[in-house]
Amino acid sequence: GEARRAVRAADCGRARRARVAGAARPRPAVARSVPDKTVAAAAVEVVEGHHVDVVPHVPSNYPHFTPFIENVEQYRAMYKRSIEDPDGFWGEIAEEFHWERKWEEKHTSWNFDVRKGPIHIEWFKGGLTNICYNALDRHVQEGNGDRPCFLWEGNEPSDDSVMSYKQVLDEVCRMANYLRSLGVGKGDAVSIYMPMVCELPIAMLACARIGAVHSVVFGGFSAEALAGRIADCKAKVLITSSGVMRGNKKIDLKGIADRGVELAAKEGHEVPTVIVREIKHAVPRKDTKVVEGRDVWWEDAVAGQSTEAEVEWVEADHPLFLLYTSGSTGNPKGVVHCTGGYMVYTYTTTKYVFNMQEGDVYWCTADCGWITGHSYLTYGPLLVGATQVVFEGVPTYPGPDRCWQVVDKYKVKQFYTAPTAIRSLMRSGDLYVKEHGRDSLRILGSVGEPINPEAWRWYHDVVGDGRCPVVDTWWQTETGGHMIAPLPNVWRQKPGSATLPFFGVLPVLVDEKGNELEGEAEGMLCIKQAWPSCLRTVYGDHERYQTNYFAPFPGYYFSGDGARRDADGYFWITGRVDDVINVSGHRIGTAEVESALVAHPKCAEAAVVGYEHPIKGQGIYAYVTLMEGVHQSEDLRRELVASVRSTIGAFAAPDVIHWAPGLPKTRSGKIMRRVLRKIATKQEDELGDTSTLADPAVVQQLVELRGK
Ligand code: PRX
């Protein structure tokens, strides 16, 4: 509760001071040859006052661990080449894959500057390949068909199954053939709305095999959100399931999908075919409503299909998938990623950041509905040839030790999760962790939001017993793969910093005017040149792509995040600088929540801000002005929250509704969110300049209505 929040705030304060202090007093380097737990723990030296004392440019020393890269000098040399000679650097890596036709020697080109014409990016020009072939067939042909590909772990610990690479390939081919039989082919969009069963990545790979463009919609989205996404890409097929169990809740996914298809039709797009996978343990066939002539069971669809399906060789820049993501304005955007660059980049980051070898057992807890589940579940690890856990459940069911029980069950080597999960497990106490050996663990990954130093230390010291490096990976839906992340055991870490850029990534900090900042600085995080998995467009709206990402600072891709660079060149991501909130690693646009609230007939106006939340990272705080004559009540509060749930999804439900007779606006009518953020966090003594407010009295009113 309150005390805990205070501790965390104080902790962050200390971390901030440590950052300001910048370069710490150097400590003697630790010799690499001493494979000792205390030495390993000393790689992250936390001294009095949580001042983080590190020696950068000296590898940390974790036992049983040989990175692909020897030391930071080797990284620097490779990094330099990746920036100066992207054609050569990435071309050499691309040689590891099968290309039906090779790319041209000078295969990259891009324009990142809106002043010089349309934004345009090209990788592996002239090349023809297929990512499904490289993720599956290649391993089978190399004699590794029997290697486990997916270790499926159900919601109930007693529910599990294994699929080998060959079995996955067979099922992918059968589905690919069925999709072809429906007339789905190169460039057609397929929406996928499924829980975490193996058929979800299988459906994605089947699309990739035939050159169709998949659009996965996270299973937690509402019917309305699904409808918008189906209609936007004009999906030829929807692939879904009968239901899903999440913890002890049964979710009628098919019912939501049916509504989604109905609503999409109202928006002008009819989906002719819906493929339904039966999830027996949630909703069996007999309890599932079937629409005759439209719905077909997955099992029936693939029965009788051949386990061989011709590969559609596609140009390197052929779109692989769309993934809708929230921005500060408007509807979610369909981010488009293309085959060749995405394939090479997700492979390379998976290999180096997770220090992953073929056959390693790896577990990423993300859902395939988000970019992490695309790049670091469906694609990257399969391209490497790893064995991975596909987890249907939640980290806290049936108990808070589920993750560590699963880690031991499969001997997981690399574990990848979000800070929100780490914080919630940390809250349950160390005993749940220590009940399980976790001897197999080598690397712990973090993604989705800034990790606070306190959670970082717990992850490192308790979960990893001080012997597993933490890789805090900063990236985005748009970037396709890791952008700033530690290469484990190559350089020293600092809890809370994503450290240094990956190969090919040239991050810069700019000020409000777009001037590049040098050395130790804090500013807006931009990327200066194209990397292989950079988004290529916003589906159906290239203009919006340019306006959103390239117009704010001409010459740069703008991430929407703020960051600080310390004296060692380490990056510290400070969070979004736009109107996007990050709740439990889920990206939510304030504008989307506001329009969901305003859609309620009793709501006149709404303004939404994020506030620090001890578990979720950020919570959603909504100011609501009611229509004339409508009175606030607990029932109305519930209705408003329900309205957001049904428009977006449960994960976007506001945590707080603050009744607001008026909102602080400038004379030109712009809502001053800065003021609303301060009121939400009870920092009204730090409001700053409010002289431009049309009615300054609104502020006091809001403070009084909030209560203490
Ligand atoms: O604000 C950053 C935060 O998540 C945003 C991207 O969200 P999304 O596109 O949903 O992708 C999440 C998975 C990559 C970023 O703009 N973010 C992501 N990873 C980190 C992070 N913030 C700080 N540290 C991270 N490691």
XYZ file of C-alpha atoms and ligand atoms in Angstrom:
734
model
C 0.000 0.000 0.000
C 0.977 3.517 0.853
C 4.258 2.655 2.585
C 5.375 0.555 -0.324
C 4.667 3.339 -2.739
C 6.713 5.669 -0.634
C 9.610 3.235 -0.588
C 9.483 2.931 -4.326
C 9.314 6.651 -4.868
C 12.275 7.160 -2.565
C 14.134 4.429 -4.348
C 13.531 6.060 -7.711
C 14.642 9.345 -6.267
C 17.915 7.821 -5.277
C 18.323 6.259 -8.664
C 17.684 9.616 -10.246
C 20.326 11.211 -8.110
C 22.726 8.457 -9.062
C 22.020 9.186 -12.701
C 22.639 12.858 -12.230
C 25.902 12.007 -10.578
C 26.842 10.387 -13.873
C 30.196 8.702 -13.981
C 30.961 7.097 -10.705
C 34.284 6.843 -8.991
C 35.990 4.073 -10.941
C 36.540 0.779 -9.202
C 39.230 -1.706 -10.046
C 38.210 -4.074 -12.780
C 37.269 -7.571 -11.730
C 39.414 -10.245 -13.331
C 37.388 -12.322 -15.772
C 38.812 -15.643 -14.690
C 37.268 -15.748 -11.223
C 34.025 -17.683 -11.656
C 32.592 -16.871 -8.296
C 29.114 -15.873 -7.329
C 30.170 -12.855 -5.314
C 32.243 -11.628 -8.197
C 29.276 -12.068 -10.464
C 27.076 -10.120 -8.117
C 29.738 -7.461 -7.947
C 29.199 -6.828 -11.630
C 26.452 -4.606 -10.374
C 27.877 -2.785 -7.452
C 25.378 -0.964 -5.406
C 26.938 1.028 -2.638
C 25.597 3.223 0.121
C 22.631 5.289 -0.945
C 22.020 3.072 -3.947
C 24.603 4.961 -5.871
C 25.339 2.695 -8.783
C 29.047 2.272 -9.027
C 30.175 0.618 -12.194
C 33.205 0.295 -14.327
C 31.979 0.501 -17.872
C 33.922 -0.933 -20.763
C 34.998 -3.839 -18.600
C 33.019 -7.011 -19.076
C 31.073 -8.180 -16.104
C 31.814 -11.690 -15.078
C 29.013 -14.195 -14.831
C 29.996 -17.841 -14.457
C 29.073 -20.526 -17.010
C 28.676 -17.945 -19.649
C 30.512 -17.319 -22.892
C 29.146 -14.505 -24.991
C 29.439 -14.528 -28.775
C 31.359 -11.314 -28.472
C 34.584 -11.281 -26.507
C 34.633 -7.808 -25.115
C 33.457 -4.274 -25.528
C 36.245 -3.428 -27.984
C 34.968 -6.102 -30.312
C 31.457 -4.704 -29.910
C 32.687 -1.223 -30.729
C 34.431 -2.401 -33.875
C 31.379 -4.340 -35.025
C 29.093 -1.465 -34.122
C 31.189 1.010 -36.090
C 31.093 -1.192 -39.138
C 27.330 -1.775 -38.797
C 26.776 1.983 -38.965
C 29.327 2.792 -41.660
C 28.840 -0.229 -43.889
C 25.293 -1.522 -43.354
C 25.300 -3.291 -46.727
C 28.321 -5.356 -45.818
C 27.549 -5.894 -42.141
C 23.960 -7.071 -42.580
C 24.709 -8.794 -45.856
C 27.172 -11.119 -44.132
C 24.595 -12.079 -41.527
C 21.926 -12.559 -44.193
C 24.170 -15.179 -45.810
C 23.180 -17.515 -42.982
C 19.678 -17.743 -44.453
C 18.243 -19.270 -47.552
C 17.524 -16.750 -50.286
C 15.849 -17.963 -53.412
C 17.535 -15.072 -55.162
C 20.367 -13.088 -53.649
C 20.134 -9.388 -52.920
C 22.190 -6.841 -54.779
C 25.571 -5.817 -53.445
C 24.377 -2.323 -52.558
C 21.057 -3.408 -51.134
C 20.117 -0.639 -48.713
C 18.753 2.802 -49.355
C 16.650 5.190 -47.357
C 15.414 8.703 -46.994
C 14.792 9.668 -43.372
C 14.293 13.344 -44.123
C 10.786 14.600 -44.911
C 12.289 17.776 -46.406
C 13.943 15.700 -49.114
C 10.827 13.868 -50.247
C 8.792 10.858 -49.159
C 10.202 8.616 -46.448
C 11.408 5.457 -48.036
C 13.452 2.512 -46.754
C 14.829 -0.487 -48.587
C 16.773 -3.536 -47.348
C 18.107 -6.513 -49.280
C 17.007 -5.013 -52.547
C 16.632 -7.608 -55.263
C 16.504 -10.509 -52.787
C 13.766 -13.147 -52.704
C 13.201 -15.173 -49.571
C 10.576 -16.521 -47.164
C 10.742 -16.190 -43.380
C 8.671 -19.313 -42.698
C 11.087 -21.363 -44.779
C 14.019 -19.983 -42.806
C 12.298 -20.479 -39.446
C 11.166 -24.056 -40.062
C 12.155 -25.908 -43.264
C 15.805 -24.950 -42.941
C 16.116 -26.642 -39.531
C 14.226 -29.714 -40.679
C 16.448 -30.017 -43.743
C 19.526 -29.718 -41.565
C 18.365 -32.834 -39.717
C 16.844 -31.096 -36.717
C 13.206 -31.908 -37.420
C 12.856 -33.871 -34.188
C 14.065 -31.030 -32.016
C 11.270 -29.707 -29.799
C 10.018 -26.431 -31.196
C 7.119 -25.532 -28.899
C 6.735 -26.716 -25.334
C 3.161 -25.747 -24.724
C 2.276 -25.105 -21.101
C -1.427 -24.693 -20.484
C -3.268 -22.537 -18.027
C -3.495 -25.575 -15.714
C -0.082 -26.957 -14.737
C -1.267 -30.446 -15.687
C -1.951 -29.369 -19.275
C 1.034 -29.528 -21.587
C 2.223 -30.823 -24.924
C 5.284 -30.783 -27.176
C 5.593 -30.123 -30.905
C 8.807 -30.779 -32.820
C 10.050 -28.561 -35.639
C 8.793 -31.143 -38.126
C 5.349 -31.296 -36.516
C 5.067 -27.517 -36.523
C 6.123 -27.404 -40.173
C 3.522 -30.053 -41.076
C 0.724 -28.136 -39.402
C 1.886 -24.837 -40.928
C 1.823 -26.443 -44.384
C -1.646 -27.876 -43.854
C -3.009 -24.506 -42.812
C -1.130 -22.775 -45.640
C -2.774 -25.140 -48.119
C -6.188 -24.535 -46.629
C -5.746 -20.750 -46.769
C -4.693 -21.074 -50.408
C -7.775 -23.149 -51.099
C -9.820 -20.165 -49.895
C -8.069 -17.985 -52.425
C -5.820 -16.266 -49.890
C -2.501 -15.368 -51.456
C 0.356 -12.938 -51.642
C -0.466 -9.579 -50.064
C -3.884 -10.572 -48.656
C -4.545 -9.716 -45.026
C -5.545 -12.354 -42.460
C -6.679 -11.346 -38.970
C -5.792 -13.638 -36.093
C -7.554 -13.394 -32.729
C -6.408 -16.275 -30.559
C -5.146 -17.206 -27.114
C -1.646 -18.522 -26.527
C -1.899 -21.953 -28.069
C 0.652 -23.267 -30.585
C -1.862 -22.688 -33.374
C -1.379 -18.942 -32.950
C 2.274 -18.821 -34.106
C 1.405 -21.640 -36.529
C -1.276 -19.482 -38.139
C 1.189 -16.583 -38.402
C 3.804 -18.804 -40.057
C 1.218 -20.256 -42.443
C 0.408 -16.734 -43.630
C 4.094 -15.953 -44.047
C 4.578 -19.118 -46.064
C 2.060 -18.028 -48.714
C 3.003 -14.343 -48.650
C -0.216 -13.325 -46.895
C 0.038 -10.484 -44.374
C -1.011 -11.422 -40.850
C -2.620 -9.017 -38.460
C -2.712 -10.471 -34.966
C -5.147 -8.822 -32.574
C -4.393 -9.421 -28.890
C -7.063 -11.692 -27.337
C -7.738 -9.103 -24.621
C -9.126 -6.567 -27.088
C -12.878 -6.020 -27.222
C -15.182 -6.857 -30.140
C -15.216 -3.220 -31.147
C -11.425 -2.962 -31.214
C -11.231 -6.217 -33.176
C -13.807 -4.921 -35.672
C -11.851 -1.754 -36.355
C -8.701 -3.767 -37.031
C -10.488 -6.294 -39.278
C -12.151 -3.536 -41.286
C -9.011 -1.428 -41.634
C -6.979 -4.196 -43.287
C -9.992 -5.797 -45.042
C -9.112 -9.231 -43.724
C -10.006 -12.098 -46.044
C -10.117 -14.548 -43.156
C -10.351 -14.383 -39.387
C -8.656 -17.151 -37.402
C -9.913 -17.486 -33.837
C -10.718 -20.064 -31.163
C -13.727 -21.340 -29.291
C -12.620 -19.865 -25.985
C -9.795 -19.451 -23.534
C -9.074 -19.866 -19.823
C -7.171 -17.042 -18.192
C -6.407 -17.873 -14.569
C -9.762 -19.161 -13.344
C -11.785 -17.052 -15.772
C -13.369 -18.609 -18.820
C -13.450 -16.243 -21.780
C -15.886 -16.713 -24.645
C -13.479 -15.638 -27.357
C -15.665 -16.929 -30.183
C -18.600 -14.841 -28.963
C -16.414 -11.727 -28.986
C -15.031 -12.651 -32.400
C -18.589 -13.067 -33.769
C -19.496 -9.600 -32.528
C -16.272 -8.269 -34.029
C -17.131 -9.707 -37.430
C -20.667 -8.258 -37.214
C -19.364 -4.820 -36.293
C -16.739 -4.967 -39.058
C -19.573 -5.653 -41.529
C -21.278 -2.495 -40.265
C -18.046 -0.666 -40.970
C -18.284 -1.962 -44.511
C -16.132 -5.067 -44.522
C -17.544 -8.612 -44.628
C -15.229 -11.439 -43.570
C -16.203 -14.447 -45.671
C -14.475 -17.146 -43.608
C -13.831 -17.613 -39.904
C -11.543 -20.490 -38.914
C -12.132 -21.650 -35.341
C -9.700 -23.676 -33.293
C -11.414 -25.697 -30.610
C -9.973 -25.085 -27.159
C -11.590 -28.039 -25.410
C -10.598 -27.146 -21.880
C -12.262 -23.739 -22.173
C -15.232 -24.048 -24.531
C -15.835 -27.391 -26.267
C -17.309 -27.627 -29.756
C -20.757 -28.547 -28.564
C -21.022 -25.268 -26.618
C -19.758 -23.083 -29.464
C -22.102 -21.157 -31.722
C -21.269 -21.788 -35.356
C -22.344 -19.554 -38.225
C -23.203 -21.845 -41.135
C -21.425 -21.094 -44.366
C -18.929 -18.775 -42.674
C -17.304 -20.710 -39.833
C -15.107 -23.736 -40.218
C -13.317 -25.695 -37.495
C -9.521 -25.587 -37.793
C -9.345 -29.361 -37.372
C -11.794 -29.916 -40.247
C -10.112 -27.301 -42.402
C -6.687 -28.925 -42.253
C -7.891 -32.531 -42.316
C -6.890 -34.042 -45.631
C -4.526 -31.184 -46.479
C -1.023 -32.139 -47.526
C 1.873 -31.583 -45.126
C 3.766 -30.098 -48.008
C 3.033 -26.598 -49.163
C 4.943 -24.727 -51.777
C 6.809 -21.699 -50.491
C 5.872 -18.309 -51.904
C 9.186 -16.574 -52.470
C 8.697 -12.892 -51.784
C 10.749 -9.755 -52.324
C 12.712 -8.750 -49.226
C 10.465 -5.712 -48.829
C 7.222 -7.640 -49.158
C 5.042 -6.911 -46.107
C 5.129 -9.695 -43.537
C 2.613 -8.377 -41.031
C 0.593 -5.490 -39.686
C 0.328 -4.828 -36.009
C -1.941 -2.107 -34.715
C -0.537 0.137 -32.045
C -1.659 3.253 -30.189
C -0.328 6.723 -30.675
C -1.163 10.055 -29.133
C -3.944 10.807 -31.584
C -6.552 9.044 -33.666
C -7.213 5.366 -34.180
C -4.508 2.772 -33.668
C -2.099 2.631 -36.569
C -1.334 -0.519 -38.568
C 2.442 -0.689 -38.339
C 3.839 -2.529 -41.370
C 6.948 -4.724 -41.159
C 8.629 -6.288 -44.177
C 10.184 -9.696 -44.633
C 13.933 -9.507 -45.245
C 15.125 -6.803 -42.896
C 12.826 -7.999 -40.124
C 14.061 -11.564 -40.510
C 17.737 -10.684 -40.355
C 17.319 -8.203 -37.529
C 15.113 -10.274 -35.210
C 17.475 -13.193 -35.712
C 20.563 -11.142 -34.904
C 19.107 -9.476 -31.813
C 17.758 -12.787 -30.498
C 21.157 -14.377 -30.924
C 23.267 -11.652 -29.319
C 20.969 -10.144 -26.704
C 19.813 -13.500 -25.341
C 23.144 -15.135 -26.155
C 21.042 -17.822 -27.745
C 22.337 -20.985 -29.362
C 20.414 -23.552 -31.371
C 18.469 -25.858 -29.089
C 18.465 -23.511 -26.079
C 15.263 -23.609 -24.061
C 13.873 -20.112 -23.985
C 10.707 -18.649 -22.528
C 9.119 -15.343 -23.384
C 5.940 -14.676 -21.407
C 4.581 -12.153 -23.909
C 1.428 -12.813 -25.887
C 1.712 -13.079 -29.676
C -0.811 -10.250 -29.782
C 2.010 -7.788 -29.090
C 5.224 -7.100 -30.958
C 7.299 -8.996 -28.382
C 5.365 -12.153 -29.186
C 6.013 -11.580 -32.890
C 9.729 -10.833 -32.801
C 10.813 -12.853 -29.779
C 8.472 -15.803 -29.909
C 7.205 -16.501 -33.396
C 10.191 -15.334 -35.406
C 13.556 -14.613 -33.730
C 13.902 -17.795 -31.642
C 12.691 -20.043 -34.470
C 15.177 -18.436 -36.839
C 17.889 -19.286 -34.301
C 16.499 -22.808 -33.892
C 15.626 -22.623 -30.215
C 13.111 -24.638 -28.228
C 10.573 -22.433 -26.594
C 7.859 -22.457 -24.011
C 4.475 -21.238 -25.239
C 2.505 -20.308 -22.154
C -1.249 -20.012 -22.164
C -1.616 -18.867 -18.579
C -0.734 -15.967 -16.348
C 2.387 -15.739 -14.135
C 0.380 -15.818 -10.898
C -1.896 -18.809 -11.518
C -2.410 -21.125 -9.738
C 0.176 -19.509 -7.450
C 2.897 -16.865 -7.503
C 5.538 -19.546 -8.060
C 4.182 -20.668 -11.421
C 6.998 -19.091 -13.434
C 9.770 -20.710 -11.431
C 8.018 -24.053 -11.462
C 7.837 -23.821 -15.272
C 11.470 -22.699 -15.473
C 12.510 -25.845 -13.580
C 10.114 -28.106 -15.470
C 11.627 -27.255 -18.854
C 15.091 -26.126 -17.704
C 14.628 -22.695 -19.201
C 17.858 -20.880 -19.984
C 16.630 -17.458 -21.091
C 13.553 -15.945 -19.475
C 11.965 -12.792 -20.901
C 9.174 -10.864 -19.206
C 7.848 -7.398 -18.348
C 8.644 -5.240 -15.301
C 4.990 -5.306 -14.273
C 5.182 -9.104 -13.851
C 8.468 -8.774 -11.973
C 6.967 -6.220 -9.579
C 3.889 -8.293 -8.931
C 5.934 -11.450 -8.261
C 8.328 -9.497 -6.083
C 5.378 -8.433 -3.969
C 4.533 -12.075 -3.224
C 7.901 -12.531 -1.572
C 11.166 -14.377 -2.145
C 9.994 -17.715 -0.785
C 7.985 -18.518 -3.887
C 11.128 -18.101 -5.928
C 13.443 -19.966 -3.593
C 11.183 -23.019 -3.462
C 12.467 -23.782 -6.950
C 16.079 -24.354 -7.999
C 16.224 -22.254 -11.202
C 19.656 -23.724 -11.924
C 19.102 -23.700 -15.661
C 18.618 -19.911 -15.871
C 21.360 -17.945 -17.611
C 19.752 -14.723 -18.798
C 16.850 -12.630 -17.563
C 15.203 -10.235 -19.979
C 12.945 -7.258 -19.378
C 10.762 -5.429 -21.889
C 7.841 -3.087 -22.300
C 8.437 -0.252 -19.863
C 11.217 1.243 -17.803
C 12.292 -1.161 -15.068
C 12.724 0.560 -11.730
C 16.055 -0.192 -10.039
C 14.359 -1.894 -7.088
C 12.647 -4.446 -9.366
C 15.828 -4.822 -11.412
C 17.796 -5.738 -8.295
C 15.203 -8.224 -7.133
C 15.160 -9.859 -10.563
C 18.936 -10.000 -10.652
C 19.663 -10.953 -7.036
C 16.707 -13.161 -6.127
C 15.398 -14.686 -9.364
C 18.846 -14.908 -10.941
C 20.724 -15.541 -7.680
C 23.152 -12.882 -8.829
C 24.504 -15.121 -11.548
C 22.321 -14.115 -14.526
C 22.723 -10.824 -16.348
C 19.556 -8.797 -16.802
C 18.964 -7.602 -20.340
C 16.743 -4.538 -20.225
C 15.653 -4.218 -23.849
C 14.332 -0.908 -25.139
C 12.390 -1.066 -28.378
C 8.927 -0.558 -29.835
C 6.289 -2.048 -32.113
C 7.653 0.272 -34.774
C 11.288 -0.752 -34.389
C 10.520 -4.450 -34.848
C 13.460 -5.519 -32.692
C 15.688 -4.522 -29.769
C 17.264 -1.098 -30.231
C 19.093 -0.376 -26.998
C 19.995 -3.364 -24.868
C 22.937 -4.816 -22.991
C 24.902 -7.580 -24.633
C 25.100 -9.835 -21.595
C 28.531 -10.347 -20.128
C 30.097 -7.978 -22.639
C 29.763 -4.804 -20.639
C 28.693 -3.835 -17.177
C 25.144 -3.101 -16.294
C 23.436 -0.374 -14.358
C 20.033 -1.234 -12.907
C 17.443 0.750 -14.810
C 19.527 1.513 -17.887
C 19.047 -0.234 -21.234
C 22.732 0.636 -21.733
C 24.075 0.822 -25.324
C 22.669 0.592 -28.855
C 22.525 -2.639 -30.811
C 24.361 -3.022 -34.118
C 23.045 -0.720 -36.797
C 21.169 1.536 -34.381
C 22.242 5.155 -34.194
C 20.312 6.778 -31.347
C 20.507 10.517 -30.738
C 18.981 12.864 -28.212
C 17.487 16.081 -29.506
C 16.075 19.149 -27.806
C 12.631 20.648 -28.483
C 13.953 22.360 -31.582
C 15.497 19.216 -32.987
C 19.106 20.083 -32.223
C 21.261 17.088 -31.442
C 22.610 17.027 -27.900
C 26.116 15.817 -27.215
C 27.590 13.899 -24.287
C 25.709 13.755 -21.014
C 22.258 15.025 -21.862
C 18.546 14.506 -21.577
C 16.192 14.912 -24.510
C 13.892 13.293 -27.015
C 15.086 9.931 -28.246
C 15.433 9.745 -32.035
C 17.137 7.371 -34.445
C 19.320 8.828 -37.131
C 19.545 6.145 -39.775
C 17.547 3.166 -40.936
C 17.982 -0.207 -39.268
C 16.799 -3.408 -40.963
C 13.506 -3.884 -39.076
C 12.300 -0.298 -39.151
C 8.572 -0.001 -39.890
C 8.015 0.783 -43.551
C 4.671 2.493 -43.461
C 1.375 2.783 -41.631
C -1.069 0.497 -43.392
C -3.017 2.447 -45.953
C -1.707 5.804 -44.756
C 1.874 6.644 -45.664
C 1.150 10.286 -44.913
C 0.355 9.466 -41.311
C 3.569 7.442 -41.094
C 5.590 10.461 -42.172
C 3.704 12.919 -39.996
C 3.915 10.770 -36.902
C 7.425 9.495 -36.951
C 9.488 11.693 -39.246
C 7.941 15.153 -39.299
C 8.451 16.079 -35.612
C 12.249 16.231 -36.071
C 13.187 16.308 -39.761
C 16.027 13.926 -40.518
C 15.171 11.552 -37.684
C 12.793 8.788 -36.690
C 11.134 10.040 -33.494
C 10.399 7.345 -30.917
C 8.012 9.292 -28.697
C 10.249 8.490 -25.703
C 12.460 10.705 -23.623
C 15.888 9.521 -22.538
C 19.015 10.548 -20.756
C 22.576 9.651 -21.686
C 25.100 9.443 -18.876
C 28.821 10.039 -18.922
C 29.460 6.451 -19.973
C 27.148 6.809 -22.957
C 24.514 4.604 -21.329
C 20.898 5.377 -22.166
C 18.220 5.699 -19.488
C 14.719 5.714 -20.949
C 12.514 8.099 -18.990
C 9.191 7.175 -20.635
C 6.829 8.605 -23.202
C 6.902 12.306 -23.906
C 3.639 12.147 -25.861
C 0.096 11.304 -24.810
C 0.635 7.582 -24.668
C 0.298 5.690 -21.383
C 2.105 2.452 -20.667
C -0.043 0.253 -18.426
C 1.571 -3.064 -17.509
C 3.627 -2.784 -20.681
C 0.466 -2.234 -22.764
C 0.526 0.851 -24.846
C -2.640 2.921 -24.640
C -3.401 6.261 -26.264
C -5.040 8.758 -23.925
C -7.171 9.898 -26.866
C -8.583 6.390 -27.303
C -9.638 6.166 -23.655
C -11.078 9.668 -23.821
C -13.181 8.911 -26.850
C -14.422 5.689 -25.244
C -15.540 7.732 -22.219
C -17.114 10.495 -24.265
C -19.079 7.874 -26.224
C -21.107 7.362 -23.030
C -24.239 9.520 -23.321
C -23.786 11.026 -19.855
C -20.203 12.105 -20.373
C -19.650 15.581 -21.769
C -15.886 15.676 -21.753
C -12.963 13.574 -20.566
C -9.238 14.030 -20.133
C -6.966 11.116 -19.334
C -3.465 11.110 -17.878
C -1.096 8.450 -16.594
C 0.110 8.290 -12.995
C 2.749 6.177 -11.303
C 1.306 2.835 -10.239
C 3.291 0.465 -7.995
C 2.599 -2.676 -10.054
C 1.379 -1.579 -13.456
C 4.067 1.050 -13.934
C 1.406 3.531 -14.960
C -2.261 3.617 -14.126
C -5.047 5.409 -15.976
C -6.482 8.496 -14.328
C -9.559 9.924 -16.020
C -11.128 13.319 -15.408
C -14.767 13.262 -16.436
C -17.152 16.165 -16.914
C -20.780 15.066 -16.922
C -23.638 16.410 -19.060
C -25.734 19.205 -17.571
C -28.062 17.889 -14.910
C -26.409 14.473 -14.604
C -25.238 13.572 -11.113
C -22.157 11.618 -10.257
C -22.653 8.224 -8.626
C -20.871 4.966 -8.010
C -23.095 3.297 -10.614
C -22.189 5.862 -13.201
C -18.499 5.413 -12.409
C -18.867 1.695 -13.036
C -20.751 2.318 -16.272
C -18.024 4.599 -17.544
C -15.312 2.081 -16.765
C -17.389 -0.632 -18.466
C -17.706 1.577 -21.501
C -13.920 1.703 -21.864
C -13.681 -2.061 -21.359
C -16.134 -2.720 -24.134
C -14.658 -0.175 -26.517
C -10.986 -1.096 -26.079
C -10.486 -3.979 -23.665
C -10.274 -4.708 -19.952
C -6.599 -3.761 -19.794
C -7.480 -0.144 -20.678
C -10.036 0.311 -17.873
C -9.390 3.532 -15.929
C -8.134 3.034 -12.370
C -9.492 6.359 -11.195
C -12.457 8.452 -12.313
C -12.184 11.990 -11.018
C -15.415 14.001 -11.354
C -14.554 17.338 -12.894
C -16.959 20.239 -13.195
C -14.458 21.792 -15.590
C -11.048 21.069 -17.088
C -8.003 23.329 -17.022
C -7.801 24.805 -20.505
C -5.778 27.508 -22.125
C -7.624 30.407 -23.709
C -7.323 28.644 -27.024
C -9.131 25.634 -25.538
C -6.203 23.265 -25.172
C -6.339 21.029 -22.092
C -3.283 21.484 -19.890
C -2.425 17.886 -19.164
C 0.631 18.877 -17.196
C -1.702 20.386 -14.597
C -3.932 17.307 -14.596
C -0.922 15.049 -14.040
C 0.162 17.097 -11.039
C -3.317 17.024 -9.505
C -3.549 13.257 -10.028
C -0.290 12.751 -8.151
C -1.122 15.279 -5.420
C 1.687 17.565 -6.453
C -0.446 20.671 -6.859
C 2.257 22.778 -5.243
C 4.367 22.078 -8.350
C 1.876 23.188 -10.965
C 4.254 25.596 -12.660
C 2.976 28.462 -14.744
C -0.826 28.473 -14.903
C -1.210 32.078 -16.000
C -2.389 31.061 -19.462
C -5.367 29.139 -18.063
C -8.719 30.517 -19.172
C -10.157 29.895 -15.699
C -7.511 29.343 -13.006
C -10.213 28.580 -10.398
C -10.760 25.177 -12.029
C -7.517 23.912 -10.513
C -8.595 24.526 -6.913
C -11.975 22.955 -7.607
C -10.344 19.800 -8.923
C -8.007 19.562 -5.960
C -10.957 19.838 -3.568
C -12.979 17.231 -5.425
C -10.088 14.803 -5.309
C -10.145 14.829 -1.543
C -7.008 14.260 0.467
O 7.964 3.866 -23.893
C 8.696 2.782 -24.394
C 8.271 1.523 -23.679
O 7.271 0.923 -24.479
C 7.069 1.694 -25.662
C 6.809 0.794 -26.823
O 5.633 0.063 -26.608
P 5.213 -1.064 -27.607
O 5.269 -0.542 -28.987
O 3.914 -1.607 -27.131
O 6.325 -2.157 -27.503
C 6.537 -2.808 -26.282
C 7.521 -3.934 -26.486
C 8.778 -3.546 -27.162
C 8.327 2.495 -25.827
O 8.102 3.650 -26.600
N 9.375 0.569 -23.499
C 9.543 -0.608 -24.110
N 10.639 -1.245 -23.634
C 11.197 -0.428 -22.713
C 10.394 0.729 -22.638
N 10.709 1.743 -21.822
C 11.820 1.624 -21.076
N 12.619 0.540 -21.077
C 12.353 -0.515 -21.870
N 13.142 -1.576 -21.848
